[in-house]
Amino acid sequence: LLAESCIQLLNIEMVEAIKRSVVEARSAQTHHDKGSVEDEVYKRLENIGFQVGQRLIERYTRDRPLFNDTMECVKFLCKDYWVAVFRKSIKNLKYNNKRGVFVLEDDRFRWLLNYSDASSSTDHVDEMLAVPCGLIRGALAGLGVTTTVTGTVETIPACRFTVVLKDHQNTTR
Amino acid sequence: QAYGKVEKINAELLTLTYGAMVNQLLQDYEDVDEVNKQLDKMGFNIGHRLIDEFLAKSGVRGRCEFQDTAEVISKVAFKMFLGVSAQVANWNSDKTEYSLILEDNPLADFVELPEKYNRLYFSNILAGVIRGALEMVQYSIECKFVRDVLRGDDKTEIRVIFKEKMEDVIPDDDD
């Protein structure tokens, strides 16, 4: 066990470090890459989260029976996984069955606690959720559920994650 | 006892996240020295922020002699934040340099470095954290890894070198 502030502060600095590396790579190039710097930074951070999420879920589910359906996977994610990773369970889970969309609301997302007083600008606050989004997508992928995950900050430290099932159309047809 | 006052997470979350990030930086920069520098820089910023929580929860006073920082960092701070303690060793005769020997390093669990990265100081962020935190209590220091088990050394050793005591520029009773 170690202090939670380590991961919270690491997340803040990770965003900055990846940003620096992307900006530097861009300045070294003569031709312009497609896509904005912000998108590239977000993609890399999300990918870091994804890799970690996949490995974590494997550890956390090793001694459990398999899940029967997607709903069970998502419930596990909101309770056990959320507590293990973010130290509290999700406040509110909404599910739109027709569109295959889950909305996870956390009224006090702990990774934003250190951020609120650490930074004056809230313009780029969504990128603070890149790694957490990856952690969610990676965990679900590890359970065999393919999704896209986006995060939005409401008022710090409240935020919301929208999980869209990829194969939803196919499975319900 | 300070260890009990901070909120805890499973070490593997930090370990895996840190490892994935270092891996990404290695791919981006393709230059181990630059990655060492970036890790140190990240640590420095973290140290600046971490010191507040440390002083609030550890019961350690901000003002202490440089010699005392060795005990405070190795026994209190490492324990409080990383859940492990370090050994203090290799003082120089002037008592302006010492080493922290890490028996256990949570950042480096499950890590193996390929040959081509043998100049990487994987946990270099820790050196930055120490430098950043001490700067906030007016000690300008140099901090660097001198040995690392990941590079095949027998121990992991961080060297802390006193440079100067900075003047207190912030008034004590600012509001």
Coordinates of C-alpha atoms in Angstrom, one line a residue:
Chain A
L1 CA 0.0 0.0 0.0
L2 CA 1.1 3.5 -0.6
A3 CA -0.2 7.0 -0.4
E4 CA -3.0 7.9 -2.8
S5 CA -1.6 11.4 -3.4
C6 CA 1.3 9.7 -5.3
I7 CA -1.0 8.6 -8.1
Q8 CA -3.0 11.8 -8.1
L9 CA 0.1 13.9 -8.4
L10 CA 1.6 11.5 -10.9
N11 CA -1.5 11.9 -13.1
I12 CA -1.1 15.7 -13.2
E13 CA 2.6 15.5 -14.1
M14 CA 2.0 12.7 -16.6
V15 CA -0.3 15.0 -18.5
E16 CA 2.4 17.7 -18.6
A17 CA 5.2 15.3 -19.4
I18 CA 3.4 13.7 -22.3
K19 CA 2.4 17.1 -23.6
R20 CA 6.1 18.2 -23.5
S21 CA 7.1 15.1 -25.4
V22 CA 4.4 15.6 -28.1
V23 CA 5.2 19.3 -28.6
E24 CA 8.9 18.5 -28.9
A25 CA 8.3 15.7 -31.4
R26 CA 6.1 18.1 -33.4
S27 CA 8.6 20.9 -33.5
A28 CA 11.3 18.5 -34.8
Q29 CA 9.1 17.5 -37.8
T30 CA 9.1 19.5 -41.0
H31 CA 5.7 18.3 -42.2
H32 CA 2.7 18.6 -40.0
D33 CA 1.2 15.5 -38.5
K34 CA -2.5 15.1 -38.9
G35 CA -4.5 15.9 -35.8
S36 CA -3.9 18.4 -33.1
V37 CA -1.4 18.2 -30.3
E38 CA -4.3 17.9 -27.8
D39 CA -5.7 14.9 -29.5
E40 CA -2.3 13.2 -29.7
V41 CA -1.6 13.9 -26.0
Y42 CA -5.0 12.6 -25.1
K43 CA -4.5 9.4 -27.2
R44 CA -1.2 8.6 -25.5
L45 CA -2.5 9.2 -22.0
E46 CA -5.6 7.1 -22.7
N47 CA -3.4 4.3 -24.0
I48 CA -1.3 4.3 -20.9
G49 CA -4.5 3.9 -18.8
F50 CA -5.8 1.2 -21.2
Q51 CA -2.7 -0.9 -20.7
V52 CA -2.8 -0.5 -16.9
G53 CA -6.6 -1.2 -16.8
Q54 CA -6.2 -4.5 -18.7
R55 CA -3.5 -5.7 -16.3
L56 CA -5.4 -4.6 -13.2
I57 CA -8.7 -6.2 -14.1
E58 CA -6.8 -9.5 -14.8
R59 CA -5.5 -9.4 -11.2
Y60 CA -8.7 -8.3 -9.6
T61 CA -10.9 -11.0 -11.3
R62 CA -8.4 -13.9 -11.2
D63 CA -10.3 -15.7 -8.4
R64 CA -13.8 -14.9 -9.5
P65 CA -16.3 -16.8 -11.6
L66 CA -16.8 -15.4 -15.1
F67 CA -19.4 -12.7 -15.6
N68 CA -22.6 -13.7 -17.3
D69 CA -23.4 -10.5 -19.2
T70 CA -22.2 -7.0 -19.9
M71 CA -24.3 -5.6 -17.0
E72 CA -22.5 -7.7 -14.5
C73 CA -19.2 -6.6 -15.9
V74 CA -20.2 -2.9 -15.6
K75 CA -21.5 -3.4 -12.1
F76 CA -18.2 -5.0 -11.1
L77 CA -16.4 -2.0 -12.7
C78 CA -18.5 0.5 -10.7
K79 CA -18.1 -1.2 -7.4
D80 CA -15.1 -3.4 -6.8
Y81 CA -12.9 -2.0 -9.5
W82 CA -13.7 1.6 -8.8
V83 CA -13.0 1.1 -5.1
A84 CA -9.7 -0.6 -5.8
V85 CA -8.5 2.0 -8.3
F86 CA -10.2 5.3 -7.2
R87 CA -11.0 4.4 -3.6
K88 CA -14.7 5.0 -3.6
S89 CA -17.6 3.5 -5.5
I90 CA -19.4 5.3 -8.3
K91 CA -22.2 7.6 -7.1
N92 CA -24.6 7.0 -9.9
L93 CA -24.9 4.6 -12.8
K94 CA -27.4 5.2 -15.6
Y95 CA -28.0 2.8 -18.5
N96 CA -29.6 3.5 -21.8
N97 CA -30.5 0.1 -23.0
K98 CA -31.6 1.2 -26.5
R99 CA -28.4 2.9 -27.3
G100 CA -26.0 0.8 -25.3
V101 CA -24.7 3.7 -23.3
F102 CA -23.7 3.7 -19.6
V103 CA -23.1 6.9 -17.8
L104 CA -21.0 6.7 -14.6
E105 CA -21.2 9.7 -12.3
D106 CA -18.7 10.4 -9.6
D107 CA -19.6 13.4 -7.5
R108 CA -16.1 13.6 -5.9
F109 CA -13.6 12.0 -8.2
R110 CA -10.5 11.7 -6.1
W111 CA -8.0 12.2 -8.9
L112 CA -9.2 15.7 -9.3
L113 CA -8.9 16.6 -5.6
N114 CA -5.2 17.6 -5.8
Y115 CA -5.8 19.2 -9.2
S116 CA -8.4 21.7 -8.1
D117 CA -6.0 23.7 -5.9
A118 CA -2.9 22.9 -8.0
S119 CA -3.9 24.6 -11.2
S120 CA -5.6 27.9 -11.9
S121 CA -6.7 27.0 -15.4
T122 CA -9.6 24.7 -16.0
D123 CA -9.4 24.9 -19.8
H124 CA -7.7 21.6 -20.2
V125 CA -9.2 19.8 -17.2
D126 CA -10.7 17.1 -19.4
E127 CA -7.3 15.8 -20.2
M128 CA -6.9 14.9 -16.5
L129 CA -9.5 12.2 -17.3
A130 CA -7.6 10.7 -20.2
V131 CA -5.8 8.1 -18.0
P132 CA -9.0 7.3 -16.0
C133 CA -10.9 6.8 -19.2
G134 CA -8.2 4.4 -20.4
L135 CA -8.4 2.6 -17.0
I136 CA -12.1 2.0 -17.6
R137 CA -11.8 1.0 -21.2
G138 CA -8.9 -1.3 -20.5
A139 CA -10.7 -3.0 -17.6
L140 CA -13.8 -3.6 -19.8
A141 CA -11.7 -4.8 -22.7
G142 CA -10.1 -7.3 -20.3
L143 CA -13.6 -8.6 -19.5
G144 CA -14.3 -8.9 -23.2
V145 CA -16.4 -5.8 -23.6
T146 CA -15.3 -3.4 -26.3
T147 CA -16.2 0.2 -25.6
T148 CA -15.3 3.8 -26.2
V149 CA -15.1 5.9 -23.0
T150 CA -15.2 9.7 -22.7
G151 CA -14.9 11.7 -19.6
T152 CA -16.2 15.2 -18.8
V153 CA -15.6 17.3 -15.7
E154 CA -18.7 18.9 -14.4
T155 CA -17.6 21.1 -11.5
I156 CA -14.3 20.0 -10.0
P157 CA -14.2 17.4 -8.5
A158 CA -17.4 16.0 -9.9
C159 CA -17.2 14.2 -13.3
R160 CA -18.9 11.8 -15.5
F161 CA -17.8 9.0 -17.7
T162 CA -19.8 7.9 -20.7
V163 CA -19.2 4.3 -21.8
V164 CA -20.5 3.4 -25.2
L165 CA -20.8 -0.3 -26.1
K166 CA -19.3 -1.0 -29.4
D167 CA -21.2 -4.1 -30.5
H168 CA -24.4 -3.1 -29.0
Q169 CA -26.4 -3.0 -32.3
N170 CA -25.2 -6.4 -33.2
T171 CA -26.0 -8.1 -30.0
T172 CA -29.5 -6.8 -29.6
R173 CA -30.6 -7.3 -33.1
Chain B
Q1 CA 2.4 6.8 12.6
A2 CA 2.3 9.3 9.8
Y3 CA 1.8 6.3 7.5
G4 CA -1.6 5.8 9.1
K5 CA -2.8 9.3 8.3
V6 CA -2.6 9.2 4.5
E7 CA -5.2 7.6 2.2
K8 CA -3.8 4.5 0.6
I9 CA -4.0 2.8 -2.7
N10 CA -2.8 -0.6 -3.9
A11 CA 0.8 -0.3 -5.0
E12 CA 0.2 -2.1 -8.3
L13 CA -1.9 0.8 -9.6
L14 CA 1.0 3.2 -9.2
T15 CA 3.6 0.7 -10.3
L16 CA 1.9 -0.2 -13.5
T17 CA 0.9 3.3 -14.4
Y18 CA 4.5 4.6 -13.8
G19 CA 5.9 1.7 -15.9
A20 CA 3.5 2.4 -18.8
M21 CA 4.4 6.1 -18.7
V22 CA 8.1 5.5 -18.7
N23 CA 7.7 3.1 -21.6
Q24 CA 5.8 5.8 -23.5
L25 CA 8.5 8.4 -22.8
L26 CA 11.2 6.0 -24.0
Q27 CA 9.3 5.6 -27.3
D28 CA 8.8 9.3 -27.7
Y29 CA 12.3 10.6 -27.0
E30 CA 14.3 7.6 -28.1
D31 CA 17.0 9.1 -25.9
V32 CA 17.6 7.7 -22.4
D33 CA 19.3 10.8 -21.0
E34 CA 16.4 12.9 -22.0
V35 CA 13.9 10.5 -20.3
N36 CA 16.1 10.6 -17.2
K37 CA 15.8 14.4 -17.3
Q38 CA 12.0 14.4 -17.9
L39 CA 11.5 12.0 -15.0
D40 CA 13.5 14.2 -12.7
K41 CA 11.5 17.2 -13.8
M42 CA 8.2 15.5 -13.1
G43 CA 9.5 14.5 -9.7
F44 CA 10.6 18.0 -8.9
N45 CA 7.1 19.4 -9.6
I46 CA 5.5 16.6 -7.5
G47 CA 7.9 17.3 -4.7
H48 CA 6.8 20.9 -4.6
R49 CA 3.3 19.8 -4.0
L50 CA 3.9 16.8 -1.9
I51 CA 5.7 18.7 0.8
D52 CA 2.5 20.4 1.9
E53 CA 0.8 17.1 2.7
F54 CA 4.0 15.8 4.3
L55 CA 4.3 18.7 6.7
A56 CA 0.6 18.6 7.5
K57 CA 0.4 14.9 8.3
S58 CA 3.9 13.9 9.4
G59 CA 4.2 16.1 12.5
V60 CA 7.7 17.0 11.2
R61 CA 8.6 20.7 11.4
G62 CA 9.6 22.5 8.3
R63 CA 12.8 23.7 9.8
C64 CA 15.5 21.2 10.5
E65 CA 19.2 20.9 10.0
F66 CA 20.4 19.4 6.7
Q67 CA 21.7 16.3 8.6
D68 CA 18.2 15.7 10.0
T69 CA 16.6 15.5 6.5
A70 CA 18.3 12.2 6.0
E71 CA 16.3 10.5 8.8
V72 CA 13.1 12.4 8.0
I73 CA 13.2 11.4 4.3
S74 CA 14.3 7.8 4.8
K75 CA 12.2 6.9 7.8
V76 CA 9.2 9.2 7.6
A77 CA 8.6 10.4 4.1
F78 CA 9.4 7.2 2.2
K79 CA 7.3 5.2 4.6
M80 CA 4.4 7.7 4.4
F81 CA 4.2 7.9 0.6
L82 CA 5.7 4.7 -0.7
G83 CA 5.1 2.4 2.2
V84 CA 8.8 1.4 2.5
S85 CA 11.7 2.9 4.4
A86 CA 15.2 3.5 3.2
Q87 CA 18.6 3.3 4.9
V88 CA 20.9 6.2 5.4
A89 CA 24.5 5.5 4.5
N90 CA 27.8 6.9 3.2
W91 CA 27.9 10.3 4.9
N92 CA 30.8 12.4 3.7
S93 CA 33.1 13.8 6.4
D94 CA 31.6 17.3 6.2
K95 CA 28.1 15.9 6.7
T96 CA 26.9 17.6 3.5
E97 CA 26.3 14.5 1.5
Y98 CA 24.5 11.3 2.2
S99 CA 23.0 8.3 0.4
L100 CA 19.6 6.7 0.7
I101 CA 19.7 3.0 0.2
L102 CA 16.4 1.5 -1.1
E103 CA 15.9 -2.2 -0.2
D104 CA 12.4 -2.1 -1.6
N105 CA 11.3 0.1 -4.5
P106 CA 7.6 -0.1 -5.3
L107 CA 8.1 1.8 -8.6
A108 CA 10.4 -0.9 -9.9
D109 CA 8.3 -4.0 -9.1
F110 CA 7.9 -6.3 -12.0
V111 CA 10.3 -4.2 -14.0
E112 CA 13.1 -5.6 -16.2
L113 CA 15.1 -3.3 -18.4
P114 CA 16.3 -4.4 -21.8
E115 CA 20.0 -3.9 -22.5
K116 CA 19.5 -0.9 -24.7
Y117 CA 18.1 1.1 -21.8
N118 CA 20.9 0.3 -19.4
R119 CA 21.6 4.0 -19.0
L120 CA 18.1 4.7 -17.8
Y121 CA 17.5 5.5 -14.2
F122 CA 14.0 4.0 -14.1
S123 CA 13.0 5.5 -10.8
N124 CA 14.6 8.9 -11.4
I125 CA 11.4 10.6 -10.5
L126 CA 12.2 9.9 -6.9
A127 CA 15.4 12.0 -7.1
G128 CA 13.3 14.9 -8.5
V129 CA 10.7 14.5 -5.7
I130 CA 13.4 14.8 -3.0
R131 CA 15.0 17.8 -4.7
G132 CA 11.6 19.5 -5.2
A133 CA 10.4 18.8 -1.6
L134 CA 13.7 20.0 0.0
E135 CA 13.7 23.2 -2.1
M136 CA 10.4 24.1 -0.4
V137 CA 12.0 23.9 2.9
Q138 CA 14.9 26.1 1.7
Y139 CA 17.5 23.5 0.9
S140 CA 19.0 23.6 -2.5
I141 CA 20.4 20.2 -3.2
E142 CA 21.6 17.9 -5.9
C143 CA 20.0 14.5 -6.0
K144 CA 20.8 11.6 -8.2
F145 CA 20.8 7.9 -8.6
V146 CA 24.2 6.4 -8.3
R147 CA 23.3 2.8 -8.3
D148 CA 20.2 0.9 -9.3
V149 CA 19.4 -2.8 -9.0
L150 CA 17.6 -2.6 -12.4
R151 CA 20.9 -1.8 -14.0
G152 CA 22.6 -4.8 -12.3
D153 CA 24.0 -3.0 -9.3
D154 CA 23.8 -4.7 -6.0
K155 CA 21.8 -2.0 -4.3
T156 CA 19.7 1.0 -5.2
E157 CA 21.3 4.2 -4.0
I158 CA 20.2 7.8 -4.2
R159 CA 22.8 10.4 -3.4
V160 CA 21.7 13.7 -1.8
I161 CA 24.2 16.5 -1.9
F162 CA 23.8 19.8 -0.1
K163 CA 24.4 22.9 -2.2
E164 CA 23.1 25.8 -0.2
K165 CA 20.5 27.0 2.3
M166 CA 18.2 29.5 0.6
E167 CA 16.9 32.6 2.2
D168 CA 13.4 32.5 3.4
V169 CA 11.6 34.8 1.1
I170 CA 8.1 34.0 2.1
P171 CA 7.0 35.7 5.3
D172 CA 6.0 33.4 8.1
D173 CA 2.6 34.8 8.7
D174 CA 1.3 35.2 5.2
D175 CA -2.4 34.9 4.7

